[in-house]
PDB file of C-alpha atoms and ligand atoms in Angstrom:
ATOM      1  CA  UNK A 557      -3.603 -10.485  -3.590  1.00 71.00           C
ATOM      2  CA  UNK A 558      -4.915 -10.230  -7.132  1.00 75.00           C
ATOM      3  CA  UNK A 559      -7.117  -7.452  -8.464  1.00 79.00           C
ATOM      4  CA  UNK A 560     -10.362  -9.339  -7.680  1.00 83.00           C
ATOM      5  CA  UNK A 561      -9.416  -9.943  -4.048  1.00 83.00           C
ATOM      6  CA  UNK A 562      -8.333  -6.359  -3.775  1.00 85.00           C
ATOM      7  CA  UNK A 563     -11.603  -4.863  -5.005  1.00 87.00           C
ATOM      8  CA  UNK A 564     -13.527  -7.313  -2.822  1.00 88.00           C
ATOM      9  CA  UNK A 565     -11.602  -6.338   0.310  1.00 87.00           C
ATOM     10  CA  UNK A 566     -11.294  -2.642  -0.456  1.00 89.00           C
ATOM     11  CA  UNK A 567     -14.315  -1.538  -2.487  1.00 92.00           C
ATOM     12  CA  UNK A 568     -14.518   1.980  -1.023  1.00 94.00           C
ATOM     13  CA  UNK A 569     -13.048   4.636   1.261  1.00 94.00           C
ATOM     14  CA  UNK A 570     -14.822   3.223   4.330  1.00 94.00           C
ATOM     15  CA  UNK A 571     -13.288  -0.231   4.000  1.00 93.00           C
ATOM     16  CA  UNK A 572      -9.786   1.230   3.607  1.00 92.00           C
ATOM     17  CA  UNK A 573     -10.217   3.436   6.686  1.00 94.00           C
ATOM     18  CA  UNK A 574     -11.443   0.481   8.760  1.00 92.00           C
ATOM     19  CA  UNK A 575      -8.521  -1.645   7.674  1.00 89.00           C
ATOM     20  CA  UNK A 576      -6.002   1.119   8.281  1.00 89.00           C
ATOM     21  CA  UNK A 577      -7.423   1.815  11.747  1.00 91.00           C
ATOM     22  CA  UNK A 578      -7.293  -1.874  12.627  1.00 89.00           C
ATOM     23  CA  UNK A 579      -3.596  -1.919  11.676  1.00 84.00           C
ATOM     24  CA  UNK A 580      -2.880   1.123  13.838  1.00 86.00           C
ATOM     25  CA  UNK A 581      -4.840  -0.246  16.791  1.00 89.00           C
ATOM     26  CA  UNK A 582      -2.902  -3.461  16.565  1.00 84.00           C
ATOM     27  CA  UNK A 583       0.423  -1.607  16.753  1.00 82.00           C
ATOM     28  CA  UNK A 584      -0.959   0.617  19.501  1.00 87.00           C
ATOM     29  CA  UNK A 585      -1.694   4.332  19.562  1.00 91.00           C
ATOM     30  CA  UNK A 586       0.459   6.459  21.865  1.00 91.00           C
ATOM     31  CA  UNK A 587      -0.549   9.970  22.937  1.00 93.00           C
ATOM     32  CA  UNK A 588       1.886  12.534  21.542  1.00 90.00           C
ATOM     33  CA  UNK A 589       1.416  14.744  24.603  1.00 93.00           C
ATOM     34  CA  UNK A 590       1.375  12.466  27.668  1.00 96.00           C
ATOM     35  CA  UNK A 591       2.320   9.058  26.308  1.00 92.00           C
ATOM     36  CA  UNK A 592      -1.062   7.612  27.274  1.00 93.00           C
ATOM     37  CA  UNK A 593      -2.107   4.439  25.496  1.00 93.00           C
ATOM     38  CA  UNK A 594      -5.876   4.536  26.010  1.00 96.00           C
ATOM     39  CA  UNK A 595      -7.876   6.440  23.414  1.00 96.00           C
ATOM     40  CA  UNK A 596     -11.406   7.189  22.347  1.00 97.00           C
ATOM     41  CA  UNK A 597     -12.128   6.874  18.636  1.00 97.00           C
ATOM     42  CA  UNK A 598     -13.777   9.959  17.136  1.00 97.00           C
ATOM     43  CA  UNK A 599     -15.311   8.523  14.015  1.00 94.00           C
ATOM     44  CA  UNK A 600     -16.471  11.799  12.474  1.00 95.00           C
ATOM     45  CA  UNK A 601     -13.048  13.397  12.846  1.00 95.00           C
ATOM     46  CA  UNK A 602     -11.082  10.241  11.987  1.00 95.00           C
ATOM     47  CA  UNK A 603      -9.067  10.982  15.120  1.00 96.00           C
ATOM     48  CA  UNK A 604      -8.008   9.455  18.416  1.00 96.00           C
ATOM     49  CA  UNK A 605      -8.563  11.289  21.687  1.00 97.00           C
ATOM     50  CA  UNK A 606      -6.382  10.460  24.673  1.00 96.00           C
ATOM     51  CA  UNK A 607      -8.450   9.216  27.620  1.00 97.00           C
ATOM     52  CA  UNK A 608      -5.923  10.684  30.023  1.00 97.00           C
ATOM     53  CA  UNK A 609      -5.251  14.225  28.740  1.00 97.00           C
ATOM     54  CA  UNK A 610      -7.738  14.710  25.907  1.00 96.00           C
ATOM     55  CA  UNK A 611      -5.091  15.408  23.238  1.00 96.00           C
ATOM     56  CA  UNK A 612      -6.116  14.432  19.741  1.00 96.00           C
ATOM     57  CA  UNK A 613      -4.252  12.984  16.805  1.00 95.00           C
ATOM     58  CA  UNK A 614      -5.579  12.071  13.411  1.00 95.00           C
ATOM     59  CA  UNK A 615      -5.641   8.545  12.069  1.00 93.00           C
ATOM     60  CA  UNK A 616      -2.984   9.571   9.529  1.00 91.00           C
ATOM     61  CA  UNK A 617      -0.710  11.169  12.112  1.00 89.00           C
ATOM     62  CA  UNK A 618       2.731   9.586  12.223  1.00 83.00           C
ATOM     63  CA  UNK A 619       2.054   7.437   9.179  1.00 83.00           C
ATOM     64  CA  UNK A 620       3.064   7.656   5.539  1.00 81.00           C
ATOM     65  CA  UNK A 621      -0.255   9.402   4.870  1.00 86.00           C
ATOM     66  CA  UNK A 622       0.469  12.302   7.208  1.00 86.00           C
ATOM     67  CA  UNK A 623       0.320  15.735   5.528  1.00 85.00           C
ATOM     68  CA  UNK A 624      -1.663  14.574   2.516  1.00 86.00           C
ATOM     69  CA  UNK A 625      -5.315  14.994   1.712  1.00 87.00           C
ATOM     70  CA  UNK A 626      -5.549  12.163  -0.788  1.00 92.00           C
ATOM     71  CA  UNK A 627      -8.153   9.559   0.099  1.00 93.00           C
ATOM     72  CA  UNK A 628      -7.316   6.318   1.859  1.00 92.00           C
ATOM     73  CA  UNK A 629      -8.642   4.496  -1.183  1.00 92.00           C
ATOM     74  CA  UNK A 630      -6.011   6.211  -3.362  1.00 91.00           C
ATOM     75  CA  UNK A 631      -3.272   5.083  -1.019  1.00 89.00           C
ATOM     76  CA  UNK A 632      -4.571   1.546  -0.955  1.00 87.00           C
ATOM     77  CA  UNK A 633      -4.826   1.347  -4.722  1.00 88.00           C
ATOM     78  CA  UNK A 634      -1.310   2.775  -5.042  1.00 86.00           C
ATOM     79  CA  UNK A 635       0.044   0.266  -2.517  1.00 82.00           C
ATOM     80  CA  UNK A 636      -1.605  -2.514  -4.447  1.00 81.00           C
ATOM     81  CA  UNK A 637      -0.080  -1.260  -7.690  1.00 79.00           C
ATOM     82  CA  UNK A 638       3.334  -1.037  -6.122  1.00 73.00           C
ATOM     83  CA  UNK A 639       3.085  -4.512  -4.648  1.00 70.00           C
ATOM     84  CA  UNK A 640       2.008  -6.274  -7.810  1.00 69.00           C
ATOM     85  CA  UNK A 641       4.172  -4.437 -10.336  1.00 67.00           C
ATOM     86  CA  UNK A 642       7.290  -6.388 -11.162  1.00 58.00           C
ATOM     87  CA  UNK A 643       9.089  -3.753 -13.135  1.00 57.00           C
ATOM     88  CA  UNK A 644       9.096  -0.023 -13.248  1.00 60.00           C
ATOM     89  CA  UNK A 645       6.140   1.684 -11.674  1.00 65.00           C
ATOM     90  CA  UNK A 646       5.248   4.983 -13.257  1.00 79.00           C
ATOM     91  CA  UNK A 647       3.490   7.810 -11.477  1.00 83.00           C
ATOM     92  CA  UNK A 648       1.769   8.940 -14.650  1.00 86.00           C
ATOM     93  CA  UNK A 649       0.280   5.480 -15.136  1.00 84.00           C
ATOM     94  CA  UNK A 650      -1.020   5.547 -11.570  1.00 86.00           C
ATOM     95  CA  UNK A 651      -2.443   9.021 -12.173  1.00 89.00           C
ATOM     96  CA  UNK A 652      -4.206   7.705 -15.264  1.00 88.00           C
ATOM     97  CA  UNK A 653      -5.626   4.707 -13.401  1.00 86.00           C
ATOM     98  CA  UNK A 654      -6.906   6.903 -10.582  1.00 89.00           C
ATOM     99  CA  UNK A 655      -8.300   9.469 -12.995  1.00 90.00           C
ATOM    100  CA  UNK A 656      -6.704  12.237 -10.950  1.00 91.00           C
ATOM    101  CA  UNK A 657      -6.294  15.647 -12.585  1.00 91.00           C
ATOM    102  CA  UNK A 658      -2.968  16.687 -11.088  1.00 90.00           C
ATOM    103  CA  UNK A 659       0.282  14.835 -11.498  1.00 88.00           C
ATOM    104  CA  UNK A 660       2.227  16.299  -8.557  1.00 88.00           C
ATOM    105  CA  UNK A 661       0.187  14.843  -5.629  1.00 91.00           C
ATOM    106  CA  UNK A 662       0.235  11.399  -7.213  1.00 90.00           C
ATOM    107  CA  UNK A 663       3.956  11.678  -7.845  1.00 87.00           C
ATOM    108  CA  UNK A 664       4.489  12.548  -4.160  1.00 87.00           C
ATOM    109  CA  UNK A 665       2.250   9.702  -3.030  1.00 88.00           C
ATOM    110  CA  UNK A 666       4.152   7.199  -5.150  1.00 84.00           C
ATOM    111  CA  UNK A 667       7.514   8.460  -3.886  1.00 80.00           C
ATOM    112  CA  UNK A 668       6.475   8.190  -0.236  1.00 82.00           C
ATOM    113  CA  UNK A 669       5.250   4.669  -0.787  1.00 78.00           C
ATOM    114  CA  UNK A 670       8.437   3.699  -2.571  1.00 72.00           C
ATOM    115  CA  UNK A 671      10.374   4.994   0.418  1.00 71.00           C
ATOM    116  CA  UNK A 672       8.425   3.089   3.045  1.00 69.00           C
ATOM    117  CA  UNK A 673       8.164  -0.037   0.970  1.00 65.00           C
ATOM    118  CA  UNK A 674      11.898  -0.051   0.352  1.00 57.00           C
ATOM    119  CA  UNK A 675      11.428  -0.375  -3.341  1.00 50.00           C
ATOM    120  CA  UNK A 676      12.828   2.941  -4.387  1.00 48.00           C
ATOM    121  CA  UNK A 677      15.935   1.661  -6.053  1.00 51.00           C
ATOM    122  CA  UNK A 678      14.628  -1.421  -7.757  1.00 52.00           C
ATOM    123  CA  UNK A 679      11.552  -0.002  -9.354  1.00 54.00           C
ATOM    124  CA  UNK A 680      11.999   3.703  -9.053  1.00 66.00           C
ATOM    125  CA  UNK A 681      10.869   5.259 -12.265  1.00 79.00           C
ATOM    126  CA  UNK A 682      12.779   8.445 -13.083  1.00 84.00           C
ATOM    127  CA  UNK A 683      10.575  11.429 -13.847  1.00 84.00           C
ATOM    128  CA  UNK A 684      10.737  15.175 -14.341  1.00 85.00           C
ATOM    129  CA  UNK A 685      13.854  16.461 -16.054  1.00 87.00           C
ATOM    130  CA  UNK A 686      16.336  13.807 -16.956  1.00 89.00           C
ATOM    131  CA  UNK A 687      19.806  13.961 -18.417  1.00 90.00           C
ATOM    132  CA  UNK A 688      21.171  10.836 -20.017  1.00 90.00           C
ATOM    133  CA  UNK A 689      24.655  10.064 -21.248  1.00 88.00           C
ATOM    134  CA  UNK A 690      27.085   7.190 -21.382  1.00 85.00           C
ATOM    135  CA  UNK A 691      30.596   6.754 -20.073  1.00 82.00           C
ATOM    136  CA  UNK A 692      33.384   4.242 -19.668  1.00 79.00           C
ATOM    137  CA  UNK A 693      33.882   3.333 -16.048  1.00 72.00           C
ATOM    138  CA  UNK A 694      36.514   1.030 -14.598  1.00 64.00           C
ATOM    139  CA  UNK A 695      34.935  -1.952 -12.898  1.00 57.00           C
ATOM    140  CA  UNK A 696      36.383  -4.954 -11.155  1.00 54.00           C
ATOM    141  CA  UNK A 697      35.787  -8.279 -12.828  1.00 50.00           C
ATOM    142  CA  UNK A 698      34.754 -11.575 -11.282  1.00 50.00           C
ATOM    143  CA  UNK A 699      37.407 -13.984  -9.951  1.00 49.00           C
ATOM    144  CA  UNK A 700      36.967 -16.681 -12.576  1.00 48.00           C
ATOM    145  CA  UNK A 701      37.133 -14.172 -15.407  1.00 52.00           C
ATOM    146  CA  UNK A 702      40.086 -12.528 -13.737  1.00 49.00           C
ATOM    147  CA  UNK A 703      42.261 -15.646 -13.909  1.00 52.00           C
ATOM    148  CA  UNK A 704      41.409 -16.034 -17.525  1.00 51.00           C
ATOM    149  CA  UNK A 705      42.245 -12.427 -18.290  1.00 46.00           C
ATOM    150  CA  UNK A 706      45.477 -12.493 -16.348  1.00 47.00           C
ATOM    151  CA  UNK A 707      46.698 -15.391 -18.447  1.00 45.00           C
ATOM    152  CA  UNK A 708      46.248 -13.160 -21.407  1.00 45.00           C
ATOM    153  CA  UNK A 709      48.134 -10.416 -19.675  1.00 41.00           C
ATOM    154  CA  UNK A 710      45.199  -8.178 -18.867  1.00 42.00           C
ATOM    155  CA  UNK A 711      44.656  -6.565 -15.476  1.00 46.00           C
ATOM    156  CA  UNK A 712      41.969  -7.333 -12.938  1.00 52.00           C
ATOM    157  CA  UNK A 713      39.927  -4.383 -14.072  1.00 60.00           C
ATOM    158  CA  UNK A 714      38.026  -3.668 -17.185  1.00 65.00           C
ATOM    159  CA  UNK A 715      36.386  -0.714 -18.803  1.00 72.00           C
ATOM    160  CA  UNK A 716      32.612  -1.037 -18.773  1.00 75.00           C
ATOM    161  CA  UNK A 717      30.235   1.006 -20.797  1.00 83.00           C
ATOM    162  CA  UNK A 718      27.473   2.453 -18.629  1.00 82.00           C
ATOM    163  CA  UNK A 719      24.351   4.473 -19.247  1.00 87.00           C
ATOM    164  CA  UNK A 720      23.937   7.184 -16.633  1.00 86.00           C
ATOM    165  CA  UNK A 721      20.678   8.999 -15.957  1.00 87.00           C
ATOM    166  CA  UNK A 722      20.062  11.820 -13.508  1.00 86.00           C
ATOM    167  CA  UNK A 723      16.680  13.073 -12.409  1.00 85.00           C
ATOM    168  CA  UNK A 724      16.600  16.703 -11.342  1.00 80.00           C
ATOM    169  CA  UNK A 725      13.909  19.066 -10.170  1.00 73.00           C
ATOM    170  CA  UNK A 726      13.874  22.836 -10.400  1.00 67.00           C
ATOM    171  CA  UNK A 727      14.375  24.431  -6.996  1.00 62.00           C
ATOM    172  CA  UNK A 728      12.065  27.322  -6.142  1.00 58.00           C
ATOM    173  CA  UNK A 729      14.509  29.666  -4.447  1.00 55.00           C
ATOM    174  CA  UNK A 730      18.021  28.652  -5.319  1.00 51.00           C
ATOM    175  CA  UNK A 731      20.760  30.273  -3.266  1.00 57.00           C
ATOM    176  CA  UNK A 732      22.887  32.784  -5.060  1.00 57.00           C
ATOM    177  CA  UNK A 733      25.510  31.135  -7.175  1.00 56.00           C
ATOM    178  CA  UNK A 734      24.183  27.624  -6.687  1.00 56.00           C
ATOM    179  CA  UNK A 735      22.551  25.671  -9.458  1.00 55.00           C
ATOM    180  CA  UNK A 736      18.799  26.054  -9.874  1.00 61.00           C
ATOM    181  CA  UNK A 737      18.295  22.336 -10.231  1.00 64.00           C
ATOM    182  CA  UNK A 738      18.591  19.665  -7.591  1.00 67.00           C
ATOM    183  CA  UNK A 739      19.366  16.045  -8.358  1.00 71.00           C
ATOM    184  CA  UNK A 740      16.900  13.639  -6.801  1.00 72.00           C
ATOM    185  CA  UNK A 741      18.032  10.352  -8.135  1.00 77.00           C
ATOM    186  CA  UNK A 742      20.751   8.783 -10.238  1.00 78.00           C
ATOM    187  CA  UNK A 743      20.656   5.512 -12.109  1.00 80.00           C
ATOM    188  CA  UNK A 744      23.485   3.701 -13.793  1.00 79.00           C
ATOM    189  CA  UNK A 745      23.412   0.541 -15.772  1.00 78.00           C
ATOM    190  CA  UNK A 746      26.205  -1.395 -17.425  1.00 78.00           C
ATOM    191  CA  UNK A 747      25.470  -2.154 -21.065  1.00 85.00           C
ATOM    192  CA  UNK A 748      27.123  -4.394 -23.625  1.00 85.00           C
ATOM    193  CA  UNK A 749      26.609  -2.133 -26.583  1.00 88.00           C
ATOM    194  CA  UNK A 750      25.364   1.292 -27.529  1.00 88.00           C
ATOM    195  CA  UNK A 751      22.731   0.116 -29.996  1.00 92.00           C
ATOM    196  CA  UNK A 752      19.626   2.291 -30.127  1.00 93.00           C
ATOM    197  CA  UNK A 753      17.448  -0.663 -28.998  1.00 93.00           C
ATOM    198  CA  UNK A 754      19.612  -1.327 -25.938  1.00 92.00           C
ATOM    199  CA  UNK A 755      19.401   2.244 -24.695  1.00 92.00           C
ATOM    200  CA  UNK A 756      15.735   2.546 -25.646  1.00 93.00           C
ATOM    201  CA  UNK A 757      14.828  -0.513 -23.548  1.00 90.00           C
ATOM    202  CA  UNK A 758      16.543   0.950 -20.503  1.00 89.00           C
ATOM    203  CA  UNK A 759      14.618   4.201 -20.867  1.00 91.00           C
ATOM    204  CA  UNK A 760      11.374   2.317 -21.447  1.00 88.00           C
ATOM    205  CA  UNK A 761      11.811   0.355 -18.217  1.00 83.00           C
ATOM    206  CA  UNK A 762      13.217   3.037 -15.967  1.00 85.00           C
ATOM    207  CA  UNK A 763      11.888   6.401 -17.087  1.00 89.00           C
ATOM    208  CA  UNK A 764       8.382   7.759 -16.650  1.00 87.00           C
ATOM    209  CA  UNK A 765       6.476   8.512 -19.851  1.00 87.00           C
ATOM    210  CA  UNK A 766       5.933  12.111 -18.655  1.00 87.00           C
ATOM    211  CA  UNK A 767       9.659  12.789 -18.279  1.00 91.00           C
ATOM    212  CA  UNK A 768      11.588  15.424 -20.222  1.00 92.00           C
ATOM    213  CA  UNK A 769      14.827  13.996 -21.479  1.00 93.00           C
ATOM    214  CA  UNK A 770      18.039  15.732 -22.561  1.00 91.00           C
ATOM    215  CA  UNK A 771      20.868  13.931 -24.367  1.00 91.00           C
ATOM    216  CA  UNK A 772      23.444  14.643 -27.018  1.00 89.00           C
ATOM    217  CA  UNK A 773      22.542  13.847 -30.616  1.00 89.00           C
ATOM    218  CA  UNK A 774      24.054  10.338 -30.745  1.00 89.00           C
ATOM    219  CA  UNK A 775      22.229   7.849 -32.986  1.00 91.00           C
ATOM    220  CA  UNK A 776      21.928   5.572 -29.908  1.00 91.00           C
ATOM    221  CA  UNK A 777      19.291   7.971 -28.619  1.00 93.00           C
ATOM    222  CA  UNK A 778      17.241   8.438 -31.766  1.00 93.00           C
ATOM    223  CA  UNK A 779      14.265   6.325 -30.599  1.00 93.00           C
ATOM    224  CA  UNK A 780      13.996   7.721 -27.071  1.00 93.00           C
ATOM    225  CA  UNK A 781      11.473  10.403 -27.986  1.00 92.00           C
ATOM    226  CA  UNK A 782       8.775   7.745 -28.433  1.00 91.00           C
ATOM    227  CA  UNK A 783       8.864   6.834 -24.736  1.00 90.00           C
ATOM    228  CA  UNK A 784       8.993  10.191 -22.968  1.00 92.00           C
ATOM    229  CA  UNK A 785       7.043  13.432 -23.028  1.00 92.00           C
ATOM    230  CA  UNK A 786       9.846  15.287 -24.786  1.00 93.00           C
ATOM    231  CA  UNK A 787      13.351  14.520 -25.969  1.00 93.00           C
ATOM    232  CA  UNK A 788      15.863  17.286 -26.500  1.00 92.00           C
ATOM    233  CA  UNK A 789      18.785  15.874 -28.495  1.00 90.00           C
ATOM    234  CA  UNK A 790      21.420  18.569 -28.614  1.00 86.00           C
ATOM    235  CA  UNK A 791      24.379  18.789 -30.920  1.00 85.00           C
ATOM    236  CA  UNK A 792      27.251  19.392 -28.519  1.00 79.00           C
ATOM    237  CA  UNK A 793      31.001  19.546 -28.805  1.00 81.00           C
ATOM    238  CA  UNK A 794      32.719  17.295 -26.222  1.00 77.00           C
ATOM    239  CA  UNK A 795      34.125  20.368 -24.475  1.00 79.00           C
ATOM    240  CA  UNK A 796      30.609  21.740 -23.958  1.00 80.00           C
ATOM    241  CA  UNK A 797      29.177  18.524 -22.475  1.00 74.00           C
ATOM    242  CA  UNK A 798      29.548  19.566 -18.816  1.00 73.00           C
ATOM    243  CA  UNK A 799      27.585  22.704 -19.652  1.00 76.00           C
ATOM    244  CA  UNK A 800      24.806  21.029 -21.644  1.00 75.00           C
ATOM    245  CA  UNK A 801      24.431  17.978 -19.409  1.00 78.00           C
ATOM    246  CA  UNK A 802      25.826  19.231 -16.091  1.00 77.00           C
ATOM    247  CA  UNK A 803      24.281  16.767 -13.669  1.00 77.00           C
ATOM    248  CA  UNK A 804      24.973  13.605 -15.517  1.00 75.00           C
ATOM    249  CA  UNK A 805      28.626  14.640 -15.822  1.00 77.00           C
ATOM    250  CA  UNK A 806      28.911  15.466 -12.142  1.00 76.00           C
ATOM    251  CA  UNK A 807      27.457  12.007 -11.447  1.00 73.00           C
ATOM    252  CA  UNK A 808      29.911  10.301 -13.782  1.00 74.00           C
ATOM    253  CA  UNK A 809      32.801  12.223 -12.190  1.00 72.00           C
ATOM    254  CA  UNK A 810      31.672  11.223  -8.704  1.00 68.00           C
ATOM    255  CA  UNK A 811      31.449   7.561  -9.601  1.00 66.00           C
ATOM    256  CA  UNK A 812      34.902   7.607 -11.147  1.00 64.00           C
ATOM    257  CA  UNK A 813      36.320   9.237  -8.027  1.00 61.00           C
ATOM    258  CA  UNK A 814      34.482   6.773  -5.809  1.00 57.00           C
ATOM    259  CA  UNK A 815      35.916   3.846  -7.739  1.00 55.00           C
ATOM    260  CA  UNK A 816      39.383   5.337  -7.521  1.00 51.00           C
ATOM    261  CA  UNK A 817      39.034   5.681  -3.752  1.00 46.00           C
ATOM    262  CA  UNK A 818      37.955   2.067  -3.509  1.00 42.00           C
ATOM    263  CA  UNK A 819      41.007   1.017  -5.442  1.00 40.00           C
ATOM    264  CA  UNK A 820      43.258   2.985  -3.113  1.00 37.00           C
ATOM    265  CA  UNK A 821      41.875   1.083  -0.160  1.00 35.00           C
ATOM    266  CA  UNK A 822      42.560  -2.290  -1.745  1.00 30.00           C
TER     267      UNK A 822
HETATM  268 ZN1  LIG B2363      -2.576  12.145  26.477  1.00 60.39          ZN
END
């Protein structure tokens, strides 16, 4: 569906509600209290009422839209966005398109949709506070390359350079002694070189423009500030890295351990 078809089919809140209700009716509405399947439609309350026991449930109940107050039209526009976007889909861009004042509700909407649409990993755009670093990680190489390498006396593994990014959110009431941040999402990508353009392109595609980025002061990262809200490039001694970029180093450690475990099983 292109943008013209979309606006023709869903010009307003009413049309989205009608469409959404039709979808639900087709699947069938089941009473949460007695399991009854016959319902009255209460148009003014946007709710179903069970013909058997009178229990009510809203049109949004049990759907991805449950617990939000955002309009149906918002959800439909967001779904359309998510369906047509080939690459990274940023919450701040959606917020801009919708002309919505607050970022948080739109961010939550986009995340819920990514979950239900199964697109989280492919086009998830990292946002909030992000740590970025690179590491060498042992990876297995393809069979055909392996034979070639073995002839030259190399093993069946190689060291790959990867860019690792972690997205973390501040936790309201952290338990005593635990870290005040929580990691939501981790992305890793193998890269051929550490040129500034290579790393910059990855950030451009995978990080939201409203994100706050922390890295060390490597020249590979010098252009990143142009694509995010803020970029904190810290001068750090290697020994201090786990302190300055804690999450990304925990992630790198976990991946290395995971790969080691895999090798043990082979
Ligand atoms: Zn009932």
